[in-house]
Every structure is written in C-alpha cells, then in structure tokens.
PDB file of C-alpha atoms in Angstrom:
ATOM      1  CA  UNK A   1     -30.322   4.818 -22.576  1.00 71.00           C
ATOM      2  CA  UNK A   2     -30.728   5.457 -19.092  1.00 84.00           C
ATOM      3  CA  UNK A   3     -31.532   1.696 -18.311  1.00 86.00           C
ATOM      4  CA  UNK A   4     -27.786   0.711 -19.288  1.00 85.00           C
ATOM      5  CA  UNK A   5     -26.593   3.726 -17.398  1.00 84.00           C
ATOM      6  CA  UNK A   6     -28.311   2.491 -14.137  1.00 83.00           C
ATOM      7  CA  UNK A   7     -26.826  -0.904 -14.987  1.00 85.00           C
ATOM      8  CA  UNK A   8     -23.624   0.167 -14.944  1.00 81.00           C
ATOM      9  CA  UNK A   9     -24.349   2.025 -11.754  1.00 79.00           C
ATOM     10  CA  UNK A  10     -25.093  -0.720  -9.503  1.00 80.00           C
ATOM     11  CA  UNK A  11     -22.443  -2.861 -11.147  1.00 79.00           C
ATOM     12  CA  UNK A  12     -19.626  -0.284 -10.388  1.00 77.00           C
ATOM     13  CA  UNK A  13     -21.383  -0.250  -7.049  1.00 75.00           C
ATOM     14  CA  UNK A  14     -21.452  -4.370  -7.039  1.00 76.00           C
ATOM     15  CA  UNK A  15     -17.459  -3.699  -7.780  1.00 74.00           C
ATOM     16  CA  UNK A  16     -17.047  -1.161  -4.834  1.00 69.00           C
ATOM     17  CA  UNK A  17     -19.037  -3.089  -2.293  1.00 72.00           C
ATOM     18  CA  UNK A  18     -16.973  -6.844  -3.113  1.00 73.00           C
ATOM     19  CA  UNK A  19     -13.711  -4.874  -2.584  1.00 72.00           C
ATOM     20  CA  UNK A  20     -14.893  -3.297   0.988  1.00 69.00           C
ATOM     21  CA  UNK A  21     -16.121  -7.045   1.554  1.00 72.00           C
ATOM     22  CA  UNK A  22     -12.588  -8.446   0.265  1.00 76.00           C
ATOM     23  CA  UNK A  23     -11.079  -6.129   2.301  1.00 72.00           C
ATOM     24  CA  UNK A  24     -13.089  -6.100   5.241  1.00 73.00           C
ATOM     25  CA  UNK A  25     -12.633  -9.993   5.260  1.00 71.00           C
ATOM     26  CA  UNK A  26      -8.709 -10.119   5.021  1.00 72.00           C
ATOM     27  CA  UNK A  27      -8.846  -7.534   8.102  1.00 72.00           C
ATOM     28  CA  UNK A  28     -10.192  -9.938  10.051  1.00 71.00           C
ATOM     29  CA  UNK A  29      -8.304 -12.895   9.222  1.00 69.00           C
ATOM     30  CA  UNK A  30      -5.375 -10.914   9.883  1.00 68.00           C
ATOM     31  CA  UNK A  31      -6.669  -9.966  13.190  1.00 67.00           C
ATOM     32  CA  UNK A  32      -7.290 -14.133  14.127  1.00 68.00           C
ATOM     33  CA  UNK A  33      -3.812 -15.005  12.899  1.00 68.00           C
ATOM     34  CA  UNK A  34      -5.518 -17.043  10.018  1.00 64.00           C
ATOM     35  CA  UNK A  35      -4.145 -15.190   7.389  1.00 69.00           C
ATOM     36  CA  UNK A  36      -2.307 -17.819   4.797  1.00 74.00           C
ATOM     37  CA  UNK A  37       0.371 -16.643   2.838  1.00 77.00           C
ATOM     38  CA  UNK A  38       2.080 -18.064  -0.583  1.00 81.00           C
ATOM     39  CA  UNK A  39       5.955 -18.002  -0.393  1.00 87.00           C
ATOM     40  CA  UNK A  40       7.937 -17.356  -3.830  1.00 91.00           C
ATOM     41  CA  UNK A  41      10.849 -16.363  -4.198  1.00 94.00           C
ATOM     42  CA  UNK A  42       9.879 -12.901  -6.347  1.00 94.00           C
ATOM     43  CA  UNK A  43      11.429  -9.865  -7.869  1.00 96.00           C
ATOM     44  CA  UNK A  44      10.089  -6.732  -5.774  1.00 97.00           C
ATOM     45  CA  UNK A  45      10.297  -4.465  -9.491  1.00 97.00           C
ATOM     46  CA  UNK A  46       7.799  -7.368 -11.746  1.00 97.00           C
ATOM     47  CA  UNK A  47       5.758  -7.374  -8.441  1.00 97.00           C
ATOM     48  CA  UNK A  48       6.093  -2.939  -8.877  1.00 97.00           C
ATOM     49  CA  UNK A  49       5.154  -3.798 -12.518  1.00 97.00           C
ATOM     50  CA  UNK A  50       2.077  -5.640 -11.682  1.00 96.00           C
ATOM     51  CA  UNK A  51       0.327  -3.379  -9.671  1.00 95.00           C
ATOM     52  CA  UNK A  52       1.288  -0.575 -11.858  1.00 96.00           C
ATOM     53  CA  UNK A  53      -0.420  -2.425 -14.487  1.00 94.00           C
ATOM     54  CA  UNK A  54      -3.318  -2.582 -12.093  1.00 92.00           C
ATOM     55  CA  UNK A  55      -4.008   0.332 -11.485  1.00 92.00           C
ATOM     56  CA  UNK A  56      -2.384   2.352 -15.100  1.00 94.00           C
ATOM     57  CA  UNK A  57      -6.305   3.156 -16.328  1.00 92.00           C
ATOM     58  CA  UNK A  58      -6.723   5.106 -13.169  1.00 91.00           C
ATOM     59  CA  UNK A  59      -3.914   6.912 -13.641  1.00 94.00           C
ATOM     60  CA  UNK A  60      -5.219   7.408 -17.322  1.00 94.00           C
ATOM     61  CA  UNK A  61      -8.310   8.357 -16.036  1.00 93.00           C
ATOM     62  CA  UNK A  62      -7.063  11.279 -14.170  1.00 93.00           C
ATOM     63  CA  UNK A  63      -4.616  12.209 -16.729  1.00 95.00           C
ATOM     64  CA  UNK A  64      -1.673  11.592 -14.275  1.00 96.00           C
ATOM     65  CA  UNK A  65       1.812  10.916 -14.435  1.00 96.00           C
ATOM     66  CA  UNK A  66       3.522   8.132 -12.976  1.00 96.00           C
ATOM     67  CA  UNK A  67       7.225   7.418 -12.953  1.00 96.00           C
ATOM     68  CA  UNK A  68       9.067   4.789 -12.092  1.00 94.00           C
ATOM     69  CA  UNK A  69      12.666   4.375 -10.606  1.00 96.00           C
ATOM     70  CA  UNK A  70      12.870   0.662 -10.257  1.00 97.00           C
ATOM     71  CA  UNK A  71      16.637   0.005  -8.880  1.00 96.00           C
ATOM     72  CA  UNK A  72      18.878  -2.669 -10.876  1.00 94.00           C
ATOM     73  CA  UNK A  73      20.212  -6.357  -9.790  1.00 91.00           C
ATOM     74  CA  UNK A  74      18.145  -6.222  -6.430  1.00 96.00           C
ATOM     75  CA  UNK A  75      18.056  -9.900  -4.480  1.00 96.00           C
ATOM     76  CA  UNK A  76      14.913 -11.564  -4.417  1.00 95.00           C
ATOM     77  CA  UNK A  77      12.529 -11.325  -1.701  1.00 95.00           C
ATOM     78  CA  UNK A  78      10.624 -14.442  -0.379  1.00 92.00           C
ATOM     79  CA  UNK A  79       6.780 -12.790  -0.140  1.00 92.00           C
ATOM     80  CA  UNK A  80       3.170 -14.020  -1.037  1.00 90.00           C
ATOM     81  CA  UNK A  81       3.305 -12.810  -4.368  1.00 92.00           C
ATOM     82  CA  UNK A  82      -0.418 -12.083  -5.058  1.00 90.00           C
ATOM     83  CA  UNK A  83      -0.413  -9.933  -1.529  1.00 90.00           C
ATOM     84  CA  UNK A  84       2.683  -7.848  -2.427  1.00 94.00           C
ATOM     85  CA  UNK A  85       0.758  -6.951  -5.509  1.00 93.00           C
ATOM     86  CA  UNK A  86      -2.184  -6.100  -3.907  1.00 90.00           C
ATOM     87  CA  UNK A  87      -0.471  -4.117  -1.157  1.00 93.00           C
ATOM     88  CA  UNK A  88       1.465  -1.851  -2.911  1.00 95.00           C
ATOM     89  CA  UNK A  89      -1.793  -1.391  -5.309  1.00 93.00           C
ATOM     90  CA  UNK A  90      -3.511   0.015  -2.511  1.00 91.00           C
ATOM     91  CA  UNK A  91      -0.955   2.519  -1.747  1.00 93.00           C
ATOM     92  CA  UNK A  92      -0.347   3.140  -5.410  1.00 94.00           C
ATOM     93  CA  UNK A  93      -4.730   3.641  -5.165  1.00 91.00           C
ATOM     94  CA  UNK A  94      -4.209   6.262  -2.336  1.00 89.00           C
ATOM     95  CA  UNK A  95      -1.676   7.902  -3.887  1.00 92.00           C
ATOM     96  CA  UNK A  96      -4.326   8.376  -6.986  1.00 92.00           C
ATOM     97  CA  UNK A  97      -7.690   9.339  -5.110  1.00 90.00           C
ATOM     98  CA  UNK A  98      -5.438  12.129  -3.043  1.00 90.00           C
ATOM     99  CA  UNK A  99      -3.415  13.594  -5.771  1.00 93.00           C
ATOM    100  CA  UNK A 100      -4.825  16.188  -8.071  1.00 93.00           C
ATOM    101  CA  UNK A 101      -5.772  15.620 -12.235  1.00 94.00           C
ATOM    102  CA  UNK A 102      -2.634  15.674 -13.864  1.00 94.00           C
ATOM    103  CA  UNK A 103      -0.380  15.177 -10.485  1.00 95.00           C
ATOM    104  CA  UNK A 104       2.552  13.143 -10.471  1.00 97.00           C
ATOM    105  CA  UNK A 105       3.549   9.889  -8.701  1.00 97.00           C
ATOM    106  CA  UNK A 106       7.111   8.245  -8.340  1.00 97.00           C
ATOM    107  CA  UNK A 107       8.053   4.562  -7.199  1.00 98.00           C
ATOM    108  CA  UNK A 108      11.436   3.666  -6.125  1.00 97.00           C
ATOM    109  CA  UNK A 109      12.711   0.195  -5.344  1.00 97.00           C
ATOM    110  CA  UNK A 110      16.380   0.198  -3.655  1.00 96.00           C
ATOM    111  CA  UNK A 111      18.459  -1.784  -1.459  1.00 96.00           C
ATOM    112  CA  UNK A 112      18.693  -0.506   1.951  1.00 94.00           C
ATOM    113  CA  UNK A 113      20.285  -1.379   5.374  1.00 90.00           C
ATOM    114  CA  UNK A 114      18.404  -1.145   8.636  1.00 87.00           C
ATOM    115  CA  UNK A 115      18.515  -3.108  11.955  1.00 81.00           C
ATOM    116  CA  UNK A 116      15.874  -6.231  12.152  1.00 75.00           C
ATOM    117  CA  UNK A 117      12.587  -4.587  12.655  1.00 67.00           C
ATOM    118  CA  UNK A 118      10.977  -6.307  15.581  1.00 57.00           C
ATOM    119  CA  UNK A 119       8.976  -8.554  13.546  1.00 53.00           C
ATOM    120  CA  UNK A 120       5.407  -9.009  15.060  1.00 46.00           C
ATOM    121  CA  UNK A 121       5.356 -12.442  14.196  1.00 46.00           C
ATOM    122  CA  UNK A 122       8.780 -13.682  15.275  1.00 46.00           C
ATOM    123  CA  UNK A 123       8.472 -14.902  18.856  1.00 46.00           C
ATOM    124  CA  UNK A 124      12.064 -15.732  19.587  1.00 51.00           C
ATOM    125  CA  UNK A 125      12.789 -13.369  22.707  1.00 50.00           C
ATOM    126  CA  UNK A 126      11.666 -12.609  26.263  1.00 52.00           C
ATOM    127  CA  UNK A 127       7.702 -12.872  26.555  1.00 56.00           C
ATOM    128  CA  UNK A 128       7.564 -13.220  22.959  1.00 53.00           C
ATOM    129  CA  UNK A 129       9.522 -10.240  21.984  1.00 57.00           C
ATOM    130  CA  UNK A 130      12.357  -9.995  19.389  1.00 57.00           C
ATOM    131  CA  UNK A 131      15.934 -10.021  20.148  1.00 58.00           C
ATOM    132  CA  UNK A 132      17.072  -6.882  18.882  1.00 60.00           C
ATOM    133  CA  UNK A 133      21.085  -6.512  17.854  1.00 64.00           C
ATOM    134  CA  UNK A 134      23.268  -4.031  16.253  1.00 72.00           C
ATOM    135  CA  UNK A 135      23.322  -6.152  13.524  1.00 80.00           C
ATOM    136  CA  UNK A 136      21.997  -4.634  10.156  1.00 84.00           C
ATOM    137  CA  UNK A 137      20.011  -6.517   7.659  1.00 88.00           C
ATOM    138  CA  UNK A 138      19.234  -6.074   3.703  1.00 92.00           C
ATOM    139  CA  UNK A 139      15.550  -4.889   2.719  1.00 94.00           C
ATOM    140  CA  UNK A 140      14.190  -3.831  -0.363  1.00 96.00           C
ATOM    141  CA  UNK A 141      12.334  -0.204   0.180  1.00 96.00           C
ATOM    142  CA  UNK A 142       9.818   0.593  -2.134  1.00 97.00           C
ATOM    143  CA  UNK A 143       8.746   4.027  -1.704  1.00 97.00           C
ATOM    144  CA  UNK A 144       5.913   5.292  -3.719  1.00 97.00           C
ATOM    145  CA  UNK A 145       5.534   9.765  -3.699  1.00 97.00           C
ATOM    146  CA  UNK A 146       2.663  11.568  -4.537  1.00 96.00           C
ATOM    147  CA  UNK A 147       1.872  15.241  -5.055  1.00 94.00           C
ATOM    148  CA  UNK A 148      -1.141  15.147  -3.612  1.00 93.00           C
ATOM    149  CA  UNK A 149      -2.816  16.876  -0.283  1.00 91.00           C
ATOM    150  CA  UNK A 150      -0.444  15.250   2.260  1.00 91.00           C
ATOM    151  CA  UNK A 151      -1.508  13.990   5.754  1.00 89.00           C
ATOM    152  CA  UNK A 152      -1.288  15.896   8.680  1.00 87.00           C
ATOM    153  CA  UNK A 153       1.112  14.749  11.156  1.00 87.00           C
ATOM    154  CA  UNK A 154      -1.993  13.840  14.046  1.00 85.00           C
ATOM    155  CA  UNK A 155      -3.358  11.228  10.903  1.00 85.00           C
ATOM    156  CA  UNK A 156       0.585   9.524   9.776  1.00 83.00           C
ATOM    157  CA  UNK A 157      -0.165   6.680  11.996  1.00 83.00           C
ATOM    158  CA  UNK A 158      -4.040   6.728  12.606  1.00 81.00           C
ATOM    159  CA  UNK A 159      -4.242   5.959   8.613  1.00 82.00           C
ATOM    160  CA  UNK A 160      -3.390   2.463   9.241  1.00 80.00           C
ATOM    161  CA  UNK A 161      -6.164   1.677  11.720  1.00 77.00           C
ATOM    162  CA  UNK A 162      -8.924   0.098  10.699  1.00 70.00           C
ATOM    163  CA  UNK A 163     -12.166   2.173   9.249  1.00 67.00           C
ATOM    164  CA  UNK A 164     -10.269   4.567   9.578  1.00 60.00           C
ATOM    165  CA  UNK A 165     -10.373   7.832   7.086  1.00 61.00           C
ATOM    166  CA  UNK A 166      -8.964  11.154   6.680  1.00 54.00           C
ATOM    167  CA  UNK A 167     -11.829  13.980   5.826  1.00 52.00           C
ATOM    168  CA  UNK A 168     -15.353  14.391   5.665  1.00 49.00           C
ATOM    169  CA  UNK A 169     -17.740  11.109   6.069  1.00 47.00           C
ATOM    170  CA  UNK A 170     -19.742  13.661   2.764  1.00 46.00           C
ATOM    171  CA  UNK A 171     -16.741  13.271   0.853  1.00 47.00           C
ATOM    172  CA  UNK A 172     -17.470   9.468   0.216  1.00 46.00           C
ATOM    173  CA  UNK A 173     -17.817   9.199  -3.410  1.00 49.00           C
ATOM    174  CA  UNK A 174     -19.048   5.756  -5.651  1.00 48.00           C
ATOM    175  CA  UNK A 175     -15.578   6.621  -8.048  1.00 55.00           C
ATOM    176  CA  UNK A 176     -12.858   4.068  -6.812  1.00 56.00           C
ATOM    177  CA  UNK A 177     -10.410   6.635  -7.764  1.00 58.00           C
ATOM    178  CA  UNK A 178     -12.648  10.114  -7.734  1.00 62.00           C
ATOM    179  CA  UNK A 179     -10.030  12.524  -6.139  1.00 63.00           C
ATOM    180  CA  UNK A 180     -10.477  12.839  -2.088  1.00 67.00           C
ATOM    181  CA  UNK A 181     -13.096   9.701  -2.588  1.00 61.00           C
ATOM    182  CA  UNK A 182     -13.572   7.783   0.698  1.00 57.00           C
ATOM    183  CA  UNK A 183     -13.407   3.922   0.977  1.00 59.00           C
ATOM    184  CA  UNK A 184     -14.553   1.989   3.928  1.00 55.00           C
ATOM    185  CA  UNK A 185     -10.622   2.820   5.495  1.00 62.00           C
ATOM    186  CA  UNK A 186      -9.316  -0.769   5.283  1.00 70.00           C
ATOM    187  CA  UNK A 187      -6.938  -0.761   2.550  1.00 78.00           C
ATOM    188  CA  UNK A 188      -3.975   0.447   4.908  1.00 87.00           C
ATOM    189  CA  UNK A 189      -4.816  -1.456   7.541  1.00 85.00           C
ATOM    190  CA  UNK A 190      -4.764  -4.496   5.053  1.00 85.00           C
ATOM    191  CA  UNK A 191      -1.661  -3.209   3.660  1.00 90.00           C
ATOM    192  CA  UNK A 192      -0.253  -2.780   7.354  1.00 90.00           C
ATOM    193  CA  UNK A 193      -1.080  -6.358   8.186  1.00 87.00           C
ATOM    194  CA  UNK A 194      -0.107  -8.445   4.932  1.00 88.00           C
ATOM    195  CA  UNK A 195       4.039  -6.431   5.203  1.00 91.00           C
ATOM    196  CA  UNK A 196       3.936  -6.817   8.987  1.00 87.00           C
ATOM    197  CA  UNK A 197       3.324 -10.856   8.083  1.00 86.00           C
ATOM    198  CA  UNK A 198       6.105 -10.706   5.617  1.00 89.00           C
ATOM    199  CA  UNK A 199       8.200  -9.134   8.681  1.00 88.00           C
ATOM    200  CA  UNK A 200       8.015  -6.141   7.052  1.00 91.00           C
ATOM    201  CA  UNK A 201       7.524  -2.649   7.976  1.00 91.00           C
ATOM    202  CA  UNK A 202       5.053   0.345   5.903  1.00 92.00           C
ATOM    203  CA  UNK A 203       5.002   3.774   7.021  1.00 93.00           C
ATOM    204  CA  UNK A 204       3.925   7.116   5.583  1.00 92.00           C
ATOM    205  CA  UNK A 205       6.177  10.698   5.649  1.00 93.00           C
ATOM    206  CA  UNK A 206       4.638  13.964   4.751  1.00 93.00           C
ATOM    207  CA  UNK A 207       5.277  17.674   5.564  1.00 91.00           C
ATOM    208  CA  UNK A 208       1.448  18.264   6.328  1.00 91.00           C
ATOM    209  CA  UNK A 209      -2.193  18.590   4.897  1.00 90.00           C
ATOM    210  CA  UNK A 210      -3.035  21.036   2.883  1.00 91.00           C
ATOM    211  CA  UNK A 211      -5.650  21.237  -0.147  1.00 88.00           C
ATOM    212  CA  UNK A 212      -4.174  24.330  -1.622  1.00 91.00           C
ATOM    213  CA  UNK A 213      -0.087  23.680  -1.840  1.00 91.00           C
ATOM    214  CA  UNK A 214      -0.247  19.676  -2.240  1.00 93.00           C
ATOM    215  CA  UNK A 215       2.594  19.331  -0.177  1.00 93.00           C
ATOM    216  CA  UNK A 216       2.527  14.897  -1.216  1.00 94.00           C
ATOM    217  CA  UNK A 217       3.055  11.961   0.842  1.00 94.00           C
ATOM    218  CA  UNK A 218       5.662   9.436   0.393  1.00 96.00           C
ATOM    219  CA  UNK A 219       4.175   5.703   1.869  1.00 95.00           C
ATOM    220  CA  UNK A 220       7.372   3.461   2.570  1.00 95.00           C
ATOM    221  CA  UNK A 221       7.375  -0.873   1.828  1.00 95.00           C
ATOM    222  CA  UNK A 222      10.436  -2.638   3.660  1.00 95.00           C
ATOM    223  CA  UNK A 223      11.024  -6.039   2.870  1.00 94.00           C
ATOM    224  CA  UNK A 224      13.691  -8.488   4.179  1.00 92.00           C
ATOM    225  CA  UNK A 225      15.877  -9.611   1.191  1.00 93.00           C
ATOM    226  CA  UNK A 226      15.182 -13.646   1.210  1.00 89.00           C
ATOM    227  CA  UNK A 227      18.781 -15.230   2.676  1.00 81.00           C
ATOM    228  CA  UNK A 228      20.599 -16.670   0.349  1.00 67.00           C
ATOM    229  CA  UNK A 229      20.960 -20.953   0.737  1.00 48.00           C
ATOM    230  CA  UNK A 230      24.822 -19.874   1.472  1.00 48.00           C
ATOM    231  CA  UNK A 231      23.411 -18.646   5.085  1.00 47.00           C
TER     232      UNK A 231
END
C-alpha cells in the first residue's frame, strides 16, 4: 500500500542524505589534513572488481553495458584499499547517472610511464615543493569511458571542486543513479582528494557537452606502482 511506498521513500532518502553526509564529512577531513589512510599492498583489477560489484545493480537498473579491460600481471600498488574502492565507485556512479539507458561503459587498468607527478603531499623541495626530474616512474592508469553527455571543456576541471555540479539545480533527482540526477557535488572532489593522498593524479577528457550526440567522458586514476623491497 501506499504506507510501505512512503516508507521506502524516506528510507531511500535516509540512504541519499548519509552518503551526502559521508561525503560531505571526508571533504572536510581532507581539507584539515586529518584524513587517515589504510596501506595494503593491493591489486588495482580486485580493487576494479569491487566497485564494479558495487555498483553492477545500477548498471542493471539502467539496462547498461559495462566492459571491462583489466590488463594482466600488473605490480601491486600500496593504497587504502577501502578508499580506492570507493573512489573509483564514484566515477564508475558518474559515469552511470550521465550516460543514457542502455549506454556503454569501459574500464581499463594498464601500466603506464609518466614523470613523478608533483605529489601534494610530498614536501621534499624548495618551500615545500617537489623536486621534479626527467626521471619516469611506473603507475597503474585506470581509465573508466562512458557514452554519455560529455563535459564541456569550461566544467573538465571545475567538476572536482567542491559542491560543485554540472546542469540545472531542477535537475536534482532522489534516484542515486536517475540519468542527469544531481548529488550534493562532492563525490569528485572526494575522489580528487583520497588519489591526490595516494600521490596520485585523476583527471577527466572529453570532446564536449552535448545531450543529443553523447559524445562520453573518459575520467583517468594514476597510481604509483608500490617499489619493490629490491629499491
């Protein structure tokens, strides 16, 4: 009857409103530093797997596809296992609220070369800044592509600032996943902060916005490969 439906209502809203909390609350205790972090050794693909498995009735839900081209004998990262997870679910949770019913999504893991990314959190240079060399280092990329409505080039950073959201403030909808729904516009900025932490890097490449073509996004994890005891 309608009393269960209203039930289940306010406890999908309960559900929505701990997340912004969660979310709102790791935002600022990654602005104050006080952010504590778990360090495994960890797979990057069973870490892929997990959020995957997170987020696979959503995916149901909106009769999508999702692929997956996990690369072979990749080192281990040292991460927070639990915040890996939870960061690329939030990307994998964008990728699903943006991309149409029956759109497709692709993650990649591979093994890629880059110079050190000046880590925010490594205060080993001048006035606290990195040393930067031509030396490369190994990271594991895991890229994660959606055909959904793309971001315009104006939003590719501003996504990753706090509150903040793409759109139409009438577009916010209760359904976590309800495409083009609106969140409070933390789960970047969480994501953001938890890889930066993990000296890290996340970024975001698309051609454009556009609600007719679906042009997609591609949102980019580096990790630093853990060094082996031999270093």
């Amino acid at each position: 009857g309608t009393t269960t439906e209203m039930v289940k209502h306010i406890a999908k809203a309960g559900e929505r409103l701990s997340e912004i909390v969660r979310d709102m609350v790791d935002v600022s205790m990654l602005d104050e530093k006080s952010f504590q972090l778990v360090s495994q050794l960890a797979d990057v693909n069973s870490l892929v797997h997990a959020a995957i498995d997170k987020v696979q009735p959503f995916i149901n839900q909106r009769r999508q596809i999702l692929n997956h081209q996990l690369a072979s004998d990749l080192p281990l990262v040292r991460c927070d296992m639990e915040r890996i997870i939870q960061a690329v679910g939030n990307i994998l949770g964008n990728a699903i609220k943006f991309t149409p019913d029956k759109g497709r999504i692709t993650v990649k893991t591979q093994l890629v070369t880059r110079p050190r990314l000046p880590e925010k959190f490594a205060q080993n240079g001048v006035d606290g800044a990195c040393q930067l060399s031509s030396e490369t280092f190994p990271y594991i990329a895991i890229a994660i592509a959606d055909s959904g409505i793309g971001i315009a080039g104006a939003d590719q950073d501003a996504i990753f600032d706090k509150f903040y959201e793409v759109g139409e403030v009438e577009a916010h909808s209760t359904g976590k996943v309800a495409f083009k729904g609106r969140g409070a516009g933390l789960g970047l900025t969480v994501v953001k902060g938890v890889v930066a932490m993990h000296g890290g890097a996340v970024w975001v490449e698309s051609p454009g916005h556009d609600p007719q073509s679906f042009p997609g996004s591609t949102f980019y994890i580096l990790l630093p490969v853990a060094k082996s005891s031999a270093d």
